[in-house]
Coordinates of C-alpha atoms in Angstrom, one line a residue:
X13 CA 2.4 10.5 40.7
X14 CA 2.8 8.5 37.7
X15 CA 0.3 5.9 38.9
X16 CA -2.0 8.6 40.0
X17 CA -1.9 10.1 36.5
X18 CA -2.7 6.7 34.9
X19 CA -5.6 6.1 37.3
X20 CA -7.0 9.6 36.4
X21 CA -6.5 8.9 32.8
X22 CA -7.9 5.5 32.7
X23 CA -11.3 6.7 33.9
X24 CA -11.6 9.3 31.1
X25 CA -13.4 7.2 28.4
X26 CA -14.0 10.5 26.3
X27 CA -10.2 10.9 26.2
X28 CA -9.7 7.5 25.0
X29 CA -12.2 7.9 22.2
X30 CA -10.4 11.1 21.3
X31 CA -7.1 9.2 21.1
X32 CA -8.9 6.6 18.9
X33 CA -10.0 9.5 16.4
X34 CA -6.8 11.4 16.1
X35 CA -4.9 8.8 14.0
X36 CA -7.9 8.5 11.8
X37 CA -7.9 12.1 11.4
X38 CA -4.2 12.3 10.5
X39 CA -4.8 9.4 8.0
X40 CA -7.7 11.2 6.3
X41 CA -5.8 14.4 6.1
X42 CA -2.9 12.8 4.4
X43 CA -5.2 11.2 1.9
X44 CA -7.1 14.4 1.1
X45 CA -3.7 16.2 0.8
X46 CA -2.1 13.9 -1.8
X47 CA -4.8 11.8 -3.7
X48 CA -5.1 13.0 -7.2
X49 CA -6.9 11.4 -10.3
X50 CA -3.5 10.5 -12.0
X51 CA -2.3 7.0 -12.9
X52 CA 0.5 6.0 -10.4
X53 CA 4.2 5.4 -11.1
X54 CA 3.5 2.1 -12.9
X55 CA 0.9 1.5 -15.6
X56 CA -1.0 -1.1 -13.7
X57 CA -4.1 1.1 -13.6
X58 CA -4.0 1.5 -17.3
X59 CA -3.6 -2.3 -17.8
X60 CA -6.5 -3.2 -15.7
X61 CA -8.7 -0.4 -17.1
X62 CA -8.4 -2.3 -20.4
X63 CA -11.3 -4.6 -19.3
X64 CA -13.9 -1.6 -19.9
X65 CA -13.9 -1.6 -23.8
X66 CA -13.8 -5.4 -24.0
X67 CA -16.4 -6.0 -21.3
X68 CA -19.1 -4.0 -23.1
X69 CA -19.1 -6.2 -26.2
X70 CA -18.6 -9.5 -24.5
X71 CA -20.9 -12.3 -23.9
X72 CA -21.6 -13.3 -20.3
X73 CA -19.2 -16.3 -20.5
X74 CA -16.6 -14.0 -22.0
X75 CA -17.2 -11.5 -19.3
X76 CA -16.4 -14.0 -16.7
X77 CA -13.3 -14.9 -18.4
X78 CA -12.2 -11.0 -18.4
X79 CA -13.1 -10.6 -14.7
X80 CA -11.0 -13.5 -14.0
X81 CA -8.0 -13.0 -16.3
X82 CA -4.6 -13.4 -14.5
X83 CA -2.9 -10.3 -13.5
X84 CA -0.1 -11.3 -13.5
X85 CA -0.8 -14.3 -11.2
X86 CA -3.9 -12.9 -9.5
X87 CA -7.6 -12.9 -10.4
X88 CA -8.6 -9.4 -9.8
X89 CA -12.4 -9.8 -9.8
X90 CA -13.1 -7.4 -7.0
X91 CA -11.0 -4.6 -8.5
X92 CA -12.3 -5.0 -12.0
X93 CA -15.9 -5.2 -10.6
X94 CA -15.5 -1.8 -8.8
X95 CA -14.0 -0.3 -12.0
X96 CA -16.9 -1.6 -14.1
X97 CA -19.6 -0.6 -11.5
X98 CA -18.4 3.1 -11.5
X99 CA -18.2 3.3 -15.3
X100 CA -21.8 1.9 -15.5
X101 CA -23.1 4.4 -13.1
X102 CA -21.2 7.4 -14.1
X103 CA -19.8 6.8 -17.5
X104 CA -16.3 7.2 -16.3
X105 CA -14.0 6.2 -13.4
X106 CA -12.1 8.7 -11.4
X107 CA -9.0 7.0 -9.9
X108 CA -9.5 8.8 -6.5
X109 CA -13.0 7.0 -6.2
X110 CA -11.1 3.8 -6.4
X111 CA -8.8 5.0 -3.6
X112 CA -11.6 6.0 -1.5
X113 CA -13.3 2.6 -1.7
X114 CA -9.9 0.9 -0.9
X115 CA -9.2 3.1 2.0
X116 CA -12.8 2.6 3.4
X117 CA -11.9 -1.1 3.1
X118 CA -8.8 -0.4 5.4
X119 CA -11.0 1.5 7.7
X120 CA -13.5 -1.4 8.0
X121 CA -10.5 -3.6 8.9
X122 CA -10.1 -1.4 12.0
X123 CA -13.9 -2.1 12.7
X124 CA -13.4 -5.8 12.5
X125 CA -10.5 -5.5 15.0
X126 CA -12.9 -3.5 17.3
X127 CA -15.7 -6.1 17.0
X128 CA -13.0 -8.8 18.2
X129 CA -11.8 -6.4 20.8
X130 CA -15.3 -6.1 22.3
X131 CA -15.3 -10.0 23.1
X132 CA -12.6 -9.2 25.5
X133 CA -14.9 -6.9 27.8
X134 CA -11.9 -4.5 28.9
X135 CA -11.5 -0.9 28.8
X136 CA -11.4 1.0 25.4
X137 CA -8.0 2.3 26.4
X138 CA -6.6 -1.1 25.4
X139 CA -7.9 -0.5 21.7
X140 CA -6.1 2.7 21.2
X141 CA -2.8 1.3 20.3
X142 CA -4.4 -0.8 17.6
X143 CA -5.7 2.2 15.6
X144 CA -2.4 4.1 16.1
X145 CA -0.8 1.0 14.5
X146 CA -3.3 0.5 11.8
X147 CA -3.6 4.0 10.6
X148 CA 0.1 4.6 10.0
X149 CA 0.9 5.6 6.4
X150 CA 4.0 3.3 5.7
X151 CA 1.9 1.4 3.1
X152 CA 1.2 4.6 1.3
X153 CA 1.7 2.9 -2.1
X154 CA -1.7 1.2 -1.5
X155 CA -3.2 4.4 -0.2
X156 CA -2.7 6.4 -3.4
X157 CA -2.6 3.7 -6.1
X158 CA -6.1 3.0 -7.6
X159 CA -6.0 -0.7 -8.5
X160 CA -3.4 -1.7 -6.1
X161 CA -5.3 -0.2 -3.3
X162 CA -8.4 -2.2 -4.1
X163 CA -6.2 -5.4 -4.5
X164 CA -4.2 -5.1 -1.2
X165 CA -6.7 -3.3 1.1
X166 CA -9.7 -5.3 -0.2
X167 CA -8.0 -8.7 0.3
X168 CA -7.1 -7.8 3.9
X169 CA -10.8 -6.7 4.7
X170 CA -12.2 -10.0 3.2
X171 CA -9.5 -12.1 5.0
X172 CA -10.1 -10.3 8.5
X173 CA -13.9 -10.6 8.0
X174 CA -13.7 -14.5 7.1
X175 CA -11.4 -15.1 10.2
X176 CA -13.7 -13.1 12.4
X177 CA -16.9 -15.0 11.5
X178 CA -15.0 -18.3 11.8
X179 CA -13.7 -17.3 15.1
X180 CA -16.5 -15.7 16.8
X181 CA -19.6 -16.9 14.8
X182 CA -18.6 -20.6 13.8
X183 CA -22.2 -21.6 13.0
X184 CA -22.3 -19.1 10.3
X185 CA -19.8 -20.9 8.3
X186 CA -21.2 -19.8 4.9
X187 CA -20.8 -16.2 5.9
X188 CA -17.1 -16.8 6.6
X189 CA -16.8 -18.8 3.2
X190 CA -18.3 -16.0 1.2
X191 CA -15.8 -13.6 2.5
X192 CA -13.1 -16.2 1.9
X193 CA -14.3 -16.3 -1.9
X194 CA -14.1 -12.6 -2.0
X195 CA -10.7 -12.7 -0.6
X196 CA -9.6 -15.5 -3.1
X197 CA -10.8 -13.3 -6.3
X198 CA -9.5 -10.0 -4.8
X199 CA -5.8 -11.1 -4.7
X200 CA -3.9 -14.3 -4.9
X201 CA -3.1 -14.9 -1.4
X202 CA -6.8 -14.5 -0.4
X203 CA -7.1 -18.2 -1.4
X204 CA -4.9 -19.1 1.6
X205 CA -7.5 -17.9 4.0
X206 CA -9.6 -21.2 3.3
X207 CA -7.1 -23.7 4.9
X208 CA -6.6 -21.4 7.7
X209 CA -10.5 -21.3 8.5
X210 CA -10.7 -25.1 8.2
X211 CA -7.9 -25.3 10.9
X212 CA -9.8 -22.9 13.1
X213 CA -12.9 -25.1 12.7
X214 CA -10.8 -28.3 13.6
X215 CA -9.2 -27.0 16.6
X216 CA -12.6 -25.6 17.9
X217 CA -14.2 -28.9 17.5
X218 CA -16.5 -27.8 14.7
X219 CA -16.3 -31.1 12.5
X220 CA -19.1 -30.4 10.2
X221 CA -17.7 -26.8 9.5
X222 CA -14.3 -28.4 9.0
X223 CA -15.3 -30.8 6.3
X224 CA -17.6 -28.3 4.8
X225 CA -14.7 -26.0 4.5
X226 CA -12.2 -28.8 3.2
X227 CA -14.6 -29.6 0.3
X228 CA -15.2 -26.0 -0.4
X229 CA -11.5 -25.1 -0.5
X230 CA -10.9 -27.9 -3.0
X231 CA -13.8 -26.6 -5.2
X232 CA -12.6 -22.9 -5.2
X233 CA -9.0 -24.2 -5.7
X234 CA -10.1 -26.0 -8.8
X235 CA -11.9 -22.9 -10.2
X236 CA -8.9 -20.7 -9.4
X237 CA -6.1 -22.8 -10.8
X238 CA -8.1 -23.5 -14.1
X239 CA -6.0 -22.2 -16.8
X240 CA -3.4 -20.8 -14.3
X241 CA -0.1 -20.1 -15.9
X242 CA 2.7 -19.0 -13.6
X243 CA 5.0 -16.4 -15.0
X244 CA 7.4 -15.7 -12.2
X245 CA 10.6 -17.7 -11.2
X246 CA 10.6 -19.6 -7.9
X247 CA 13.4 -19.6 -5.3
X248 CA 16.1 -22.1 -6.0
X249 CA 17.1 -24.0 -3.0
X250 CA 20.4 -24.9 -4.7
X251 CA 21.4 -21.3 -4.9
X252 CA 23.1 -20.2 -1.6
X253 CA 22.7 -16.7 -2.4
X254 CA 18.9 -17.0 -2.9
X255 CA 18.5 -19.1 0.2
X256 CA 20.3 -16.6 2.3
X257 CA 18.4 -13.6 0.8
X258 CA 15.1 -15.7 1.2
X259 CA 15.9 -16.4 5.0
X260 CA 16.6 -12.7 5.8
X261 CA 13.9 -11.4 3.5
X262 CA 11.2 -13.7 5.2
X263 CA 11.8 -12.2 8.5
X264 CA 12.4 -8.7 6.9
X265 CA 9.0 -8.9 5.5
X266 CA 7.4 -9.4 8.9
X267 CA 9.4 -6.9 10.5
X268 CA 9.4 -4.2 7.9
X269 CA 7.7 -1.7 10.0
X270 CA 10.9 -1.4 11.9
X271 CA 12.6 0.4 8.9
X272 CA 10.1 3.3 9.5
X273 CA 10.6 4.7 6.1
X274 CA 9.0 2.7 3.1
X275 CA 11.7 3.5 0.6
X276 CA 15.2 4.8 0.4
X277 CA 16.1 2.3 3.2
X278 CA 19.9 1.5 3.7
X279 CA 20.7 -2.2 3.6
X280 CA 21.8 -2.2 7.2
X281 CA 18.3 -0.9 8.4
X282 CA 16.8 -3.7 6.4
X283 CA 18.8 -6.3 8.3
X284 CA 17.6 -4.4 11.4
X285 CA 14.0 -5.1 10.1
X286 CA 14.8 -8.7 9.7
X287 CA 16.0 -8.9 13.4
X288 CA 12.8 -7.3 14.5
X289 CA 11.0 -9.9 12.5
X290 CA 12.7 -12.4 14.3
X291 CA 11.8 -10.7 17.5
X292 CA 8.3 -10.8 16.4
X293 CA 8.4 -14.7 15.9
X294 CA 10.0 -15.0 19.3
X295 CA 7.1 -12.9 20.8
X296 CA 4.6 -15.2 19.2
X297 CA 6.4 -18.4 20.6
X298 CA 6.6 -16.8 24.1
X299 CA 2.9 -15.8 24.0
X300 CA 1.5 -19.1 22.9
X301 CA 4.1 -21.3 24.7
X302 CA 1.3 -22.4 27.3
X303 CA -1.2 -23.0 24.6
X304 CA 0.9 -25.5 22.6
X305 CA -0.5 -28.6 24.3
X306 CA -4.2 -27.3 24.3
X307 CA -3.9 -26.5 20.7
X308 CA -2.2 -29.9 19.9
X309 CA -4.9 -31.8 21.6
X310 CA -7.5 -29.8 19.9
X311 CA -6.0 -30.5 16.5
X312 CA -6.2 -34.2 17.2
X313 CA -9.7 -33.9 18.3
X314 CA -8.9 -34.8 21.9
X315 CA -10.4 -31.4 23.2
X316 CA -11.7 -28.3 22.0
X317 CA -9.9 -25.0 22.4
X318 CA -12.2 -22.1 23.5
X319 CA -10.3 -19.1 23.7
X320 CA -11.7 -17.4 20.7
X321 CA -9.6 -14.1 20.6
X322 CA -6.4 -16.3 20.9
X323 CA -7.6 -18.2 17.9
X324 CA -8.5 -15.1 15.8
X325 CA -5.0 -13.7 16.7
X326 CA -3.3 -17.0 15.8
X327 CA -5.4 -17.3 12.5
X328 CA -4.0 -13.9 11.3
X329 CA -0.5 -14.9 12.2
X330 CA -0.8 -18.2 10.3
X331 CA -2.4 -16.3 7.3
X332 CA 0.6 -13.8 7.3
X333 CA 3.1 -16.6 7.7
X334 CA 1.6 -18.4 4.7
X335 CA 1.7 -15.2 2.8
X336 CA 5.3 -14.5 3.7
X337 CA 6.5 -17.9 2.6
X338 CA 4.7 -17.8 -0.6
X339 CA 5.9 -14.3 -1.4
X340 CA 9.6 -15.2 -0.3
X341 CA 9.4 -18.3 -2.6
X342 CA 8.0 -16.3 -5.7
X343 CA 9.8 -12.9 -5.5
X344 CA 13.3 -13.4 -4.1
X345 CA 14.6 -14.6 -7.6
X346 CA 13.4 -11.3 -9.4
X347 CA 13.2 -8.9 -6.5
X348 CA 15.9 -10.0 -4.3
X349 CA 16.2 -9.4 -0.6
X350 CA 15.4 -5.5 -1.1
X351 CA 12.3 -6.5 -2.8
X352 CA 10.7 -7.8 0.2
X353 CA 10.4 -4.3 1.7
X354 CA 8.1 -2.6 -0.9
X355 CA 5.7 -0.1 0.4
X356 CA 2.6 -2.1 -0.7
X357 CA 3.8 -5.2 1.4
X358 CA 4.2 -3.2 4.8
X359 CA 0.6 -3.7 5.8
X360 CA 1.5 -7.4 6.7
X361 CA 4.1 -6.2 9.2
X362 CA 1.4 -3.9 10.9
X363 CA -1.1 -6.8 11.0
X364 CA 1.4 -9.1 12.6
X365 CA 2.1 -6.5 15.5
X366 CA -1.8 -6.2 16.0
X367 CA -2.3 -9.9 16.1
X368 CA 0.4 -10.3 18.6
X369 CA -1.1 -7.5 20.6
X370 CA -4.5 -9.3 20.5
X371 CA -2.6 -12.4 21.7
X372 CA -1.1 -10.5 24.6
X373 CA -4.4 -9.2 25.6
X374 CA -6.2 -12.6 25.6
X375 CA -3.4 -14.8 26.9
X376 CA -1.5 -12.6 29.6
X377 CA -2.9 -11.8 33.0
X378 CA -4.6 -8.6 33.9
X379 CA -1.6 -7.4 35.9
X380 CA 0.5 -7.8 32.8
X381 CA -1.9 -5.8 30.8
X382 CA -2.1 -3.1 33.3
X383 CA 1.6 -2.7 33.5
X384 CA 2.5 -3.0 29.8
X385 CA -0.4 -1.1 28.2
X386 CA 0.7 2.6 28.9
X387 CA 4.2 1.8 27.5
X388 CA 2.5 0.2 24.3
X389 CA 0.2 3.0 23.9
X390 CA 3.1 5.6 24.0
X391 CA 5.3 3.4 21.7
X392 CA 2.5 3.3 19.1
X393 CA 1.7 7.0 19.0
X394 CA 5.4 7.8 18.6
X395 CA 5.8 5.1 16.0
X396 CA 2.9 6.5 14.1
X397 CA 4.2 10.0 14.0
X398 CA 7.6 9.1 13.2
X399 CA 6.3 7.1 10.2
X400 CA 4.1 10.1 9.4
X401 CA 7.2 12.4 9.2
X402 CA 9.5 10.0 7.4
X403 CA 7.0 8.8 4.7
X404 CA 4.9 11.8 3.8
X405 CA 7.7 13.5 1.7
X406 CA 8.1 10.1 -0.2
X407 CA 4.4 9.8 -0.8
X408 CA 4.4 13.3 -2.1
X409 CA 7.4 12.6 -4.5
X410 CA 5.7 9.5 -5.6
X411 CA 2.5 11.4 -6.5
X412 CA 4.5 14.2 -8.2
X413 CA 6.5 11.4 -10.3
X414 CA 3.0 10.1 -11.3
X415 CA 2.1 13.5 -12.5
X416 CA 5.2 13.8 -14.6
X417 CA 5.0 10.3 -15.8
X418 CA 1.6 10.8 -17.2
X419 CA 2.7 14.0 -18.9
X420 CA 5.6 12.4 -20.6
X421 CA 3.3 9.6 -21.7
X422 CA 0.6 11.9 -23.1
X423 CA 2.9 14.3 -25.0
X424 CA 5.7 11.9 -26.4
X425 CA 4.5 9.3 -29.2
X426 CA 5.5 5.8 -28.0
X427 CA 7.3 6.9 -25.0
X428 CA 9.7 4.3 -23.6
X429 CA 7.7 4.2 -20.3
X430 CA 4.7 3.0 -22.3
X431 CA 6.4 0.6 -24.5
X432 CA 7.9 -1.1 -21.4
X433 CA 4.3 -2.1 -20.7
X434 CA 3.6 -3.3 -24.2
X435 CA 1.2 -0.5 -25.3
X436 CA 1.3 2.4 -27.5
X437 CA 0.3 6.0 -27.0
X438 CA -3.1 5.5 -29.0
X439 CA -4.0 2.6 -26.5
X440 CA -2.9 4.7 -23.5
X441 CA -5.1 7.7 -24.4
X442 CA -8.2 5.4 -25.3
X443 CA -7.8 3.9 -21.8
X444 CA -7.0 7.4 -20.1
X445 CA -10.4 8.7 -21.6
X446 CA -12.2 6.4 -19.2
X447 CA -10.7 8.3 -16.1
X448 CA -10.0 11.6 -17.7
X449 CA -7.0 12.1 -15.4
X450 CA -5.7 15.5 -14.2
X451 CA -2.8 17.2 -16.2
X452 CA -1.8 20.0 -14.1
X453 CA 1.6 20.5 -15.8
X454 CA -0.2 21.4 -19.1
X455 CA -2.3 24.2 -17.8
X456 CA -1.9 27.8 -19.1
X457 CA 0.4 26.5 -22.0
X458 CA 0.5 23.8 -24.8
X459 CA 3.3 21.5 -24.5
X460 CA 3.0 20.6 -28.1
X461 CA 4.0 24.0 -29.2
X462 CA 7.5 24.6 -30.7
X463 CA 10.2 25.4 -28.1
X464 CA 10.8 29.0 -29.4
X465 CA 7.2 29.7 -29.0
X466 CA 7.2 29.3 -25.1
X467 CA 6.7 32.5 -23.4
X468 CA 8.8 32.6 -20.1
X469 CA 8.1 34.8 -17.2
X470 CA 11.7 35.4 -16.5
X471 CA 15.1 33.5 -16.2
X472 CA 15.9 31.1 -13.4
X473 CA 19.2 29.5 -13.7
X474 CA 19.8 25.9 -12.2
X475 CA 22.7 25.2 -9.9
X476 CA 23.6 22.0 -11.5
X477 CA 23.1 20.4 -14.9
X478 CA 25.2 17.2 -15.3
X479 CA 25.3 13.8 -16.5
X480 CA 25.5 11.2 -13.7
X481 CA 25.6 7.5 -14.9
X482 CA 22.5 6.8 -16.9
X483 CA 20.8 10.1 -15.7
X484 CA 20.7 13.7 -16.6
X485 CA 20.6 15.6 -13.4
X486 CA 19.3 19.2 -12.9
X487 CA 19.2 20.8 -9.5
X488 CA 17.8 24.1 -8.2
X489 CA 19.2 24.3 -4.8
X490 CA 18.8 27.7 -3.3
X491 CA 15.2 28.3 -3.1
X492 CA 12.1 26.9 -1.1
X493 CA 9.3 25.6 -3.5
X494 CA 6.5 25.5 -0.9
X495 CA 3.3 23.8 -1.9
X496 CA 0.2 26.1 -1.3
X497 CA -2.9 24.6 -2.9
X498 CA -2.1 21.0 -2.9
X499 CA 0.9 18.6 -3.3
X500 CA 1.0 18.9 -7.1
X501 CA 2.6 22.2 -6.5
X502 CA 6.3 22.3 -6.9
X503 CA 9.1 22.9 -9.2
X504 CA 9.1 20.7 -12.3
X505 CA 12.0 20.6 -14.9
X506 CA 11.0 20.6 -18.5
X507 CA 13.1 19.4 -21.5
X508 CA 11.7 20.7 -24.8
X509 CA 12.9 20.0 -28.2
X510 CA 11.0 20.5 -31.6
X511 CA 9.4 17.0 -31.3
X512 CA 9.4 15.9 -27.7
X513 CA 8.8 17.4 -24.2
X514 CA 9.7 15.7 -20.8
X515 CA 8.9 16.6 -17.3
X516 CA 10.7 15.5 -14.2
X517 CA 9.2 16.0 -10.6
X518 CA 11.0 18.0 -7.9
X519 CA 11.9 15.2 -5.5
X520 CA 12.1 17.1 -2.5
X521 CA 13.2 15.5 0.9
X522 CA 12.1 16.1 4.5
X523 CA 14.3 17.8 7.0
X524 CA 15.3 15.9 10.0
X525 CA 12.6 15.4 12.6
X526 CA 14.4 17.6 15.2
X527 CA 14.5 20.3 12.6
X528 CA 10.8 20.1 12.1
X529 CA 10.1 20.2 15.9
X530 CA 12.6 23.1 16.4
X531 CA 11.7 25.3 13.2
X532 CA 8.2 24.2 12.2
X533 CA 9.3 23.3 8.6
X534 CA 9.0 20.0 6.8
X535 CA 10.4 20.2 3.3
X536 CA 14.0 20.8 2.6
X537 CA 14.9 23.7 0.3
X538 CA 15.7 23.0 -3.5
X539 CA 14.3 20.8 -6.2
X540 CA 16.3 17.9 -7.6
X541 CA 15.2 16.5 -11.0
X542 CA 16.7 13.6 -13.0
X543 CA 15.8 12.1 -16.4
X544 CA 16.8 8.6 -17.2
X545 CA 18.6 8.9 -20.5
X546 CA 17.0 5.9 -22.0
X547 CA 13.6 7.6 -21.9
X548 CA 14.8 10.7 -23.7
X549 CA 14.9 10.5 -27.6
X550 CA 17.8 12.1 -29.4
X551 CA 17.7 15.7 -30.1
X552 CA 18.6 19.3 -28.9
X553 CA 16.6 20.2 -25.7
X554 CA 16.0 23.7 -24.0
X555 CA 15.7 23.3 -20.3
X556 CA 12.8 25.2 -18.5
X557 CA 11.7 25.4 -15.0
X558 CA 7.8 25.1 -14.4
X559 CA 7.0 26.4 -11.0
X560 CA 3.4 25.3 -10.0
X561 CA 2.2 27.4 -6.9
X562 CA -1.3 27.6 -5.6
X563 CA -2.5 25.4 -8.5
X564 CA -1.0 27.9 -11.3
X565 CA 1.9 27.4 -13.5
X566 CA 4.7 29.8 -14.4
X567 CA 7.4 28.8 -16.8
X568 CA 11.0 30.3 -16.5
X569 CA 13.8 29.9 -19.0
X570 CA 17.0 28.7 -17.6
X571 CA 19.3 29.6 -20.5
X572 CA 20.5 25.9 -20.5
X573 CA 20.4 23.3 -23.1
X574 CA 21.0 19.6 -23.5
X575 CA 22.0 17.6 -26.5
X576 CA 21.0 14.0 -26.4
X577 CA 22.9 12.0 -29.0
X578 CA 21.8 8.9 -30.9

């Protein structure tokens, strides 16, 4: 019966296309629900936007220098160029526009995968797992972070494009090299695609293209590392703790998709992801075990390697391997083991899974494909939906945190959050004027008015007001604060003194998956707010609850106060 069902489904091409479209629709829905013209939870957007006032008055040589200025060790020419292009056309830059461009880059990566898949001349059903893997939202930081989106999604598009042309159109070497330049000046690891392209040309017997790429790589590297000043520490091999964290972090980076959630990941789950990364490496060895001798002979120019899809998959895996080694070497001393699991890194784990899948399609027999493809399809659909359930609430919380952060930066002179990034409020407001961000928490009231002038709708008492470590914790645990219009809706806690006003986002969590399936609900009840005491200036504060519902604000008095001493 099962085989009959598979035979029936396999012949329904329209159903395969439907399964291809569903993950894209889910991805677009998530983007539309959460994307907002607000600076993200770090001030990278503000810092990179600083090019706008400087670029207008600079000479052409100075403009090139501004475009290529390190940030912190990357030359963000692509991101800065997109920002300047929008500003030149529209006179302003909406951060959502940058996110849209970046996510189009992500979608075009799927198109590159499809073009490579077409070379296999097999049923479209085999491509469905690729889309369910690719359009998961575990890397939601990149989805909703203007400048970081352009950097991380842009570099992947240019790298895949360069590798695709090198694998399938080797005679068009300059097209591949142009994409490699774009990758290099989009994000730092993009430079590493050039030696990978050279290796591809070597093992496919393209000597002229190989030498052209080697010379081109040397030239580009010379330009890239001109005035290059590293600012991060490197992993110390004499430090056993760093070596241990580097070893497990390396495999954890590759296998991070196994954590399912992008943040709030227990340490034990991180080690499970490390184990999964090891399994991916073992899968790579298993798939290419029969190809070692042909690849070796090709590398020594004894023969040519002709399986182009296997070369394409191998090139992606080599690029990921180089990126993993470089990131481990550069980030372990500062970010430690847990830092290898940041949300913006997780796209590389997804890429690794897809590259291994392409290797499987190109190197295994038709019998193996027919037997395993239904299992892989079901697993990728389930994985996508579990990741969606586990990360959507986190993505919403980060967006609300960005709303509160920008509110705090706007209404508190020299707020600590700004000073940490070596800027003052005057500079912040100057740059903010270029993107004119949304300020939903300031609607229907003036945050700068005196505390005793605030008109409250009624009283709403918190269930908890306490100091916990370095945080002031204020919880409202009994009610459901459901978003109606968009996901800036929610319950924000406001601290108001005579001179300062601070907001904290709701930080709602998702209910367990079985509860969602059984009751049709997603967010847990309650709103849990916290303020880091280092960010609160001394003073006597009244506590308010701002409930934003259907895009409208209502302010409630709580009858509670907080005294922050010197």
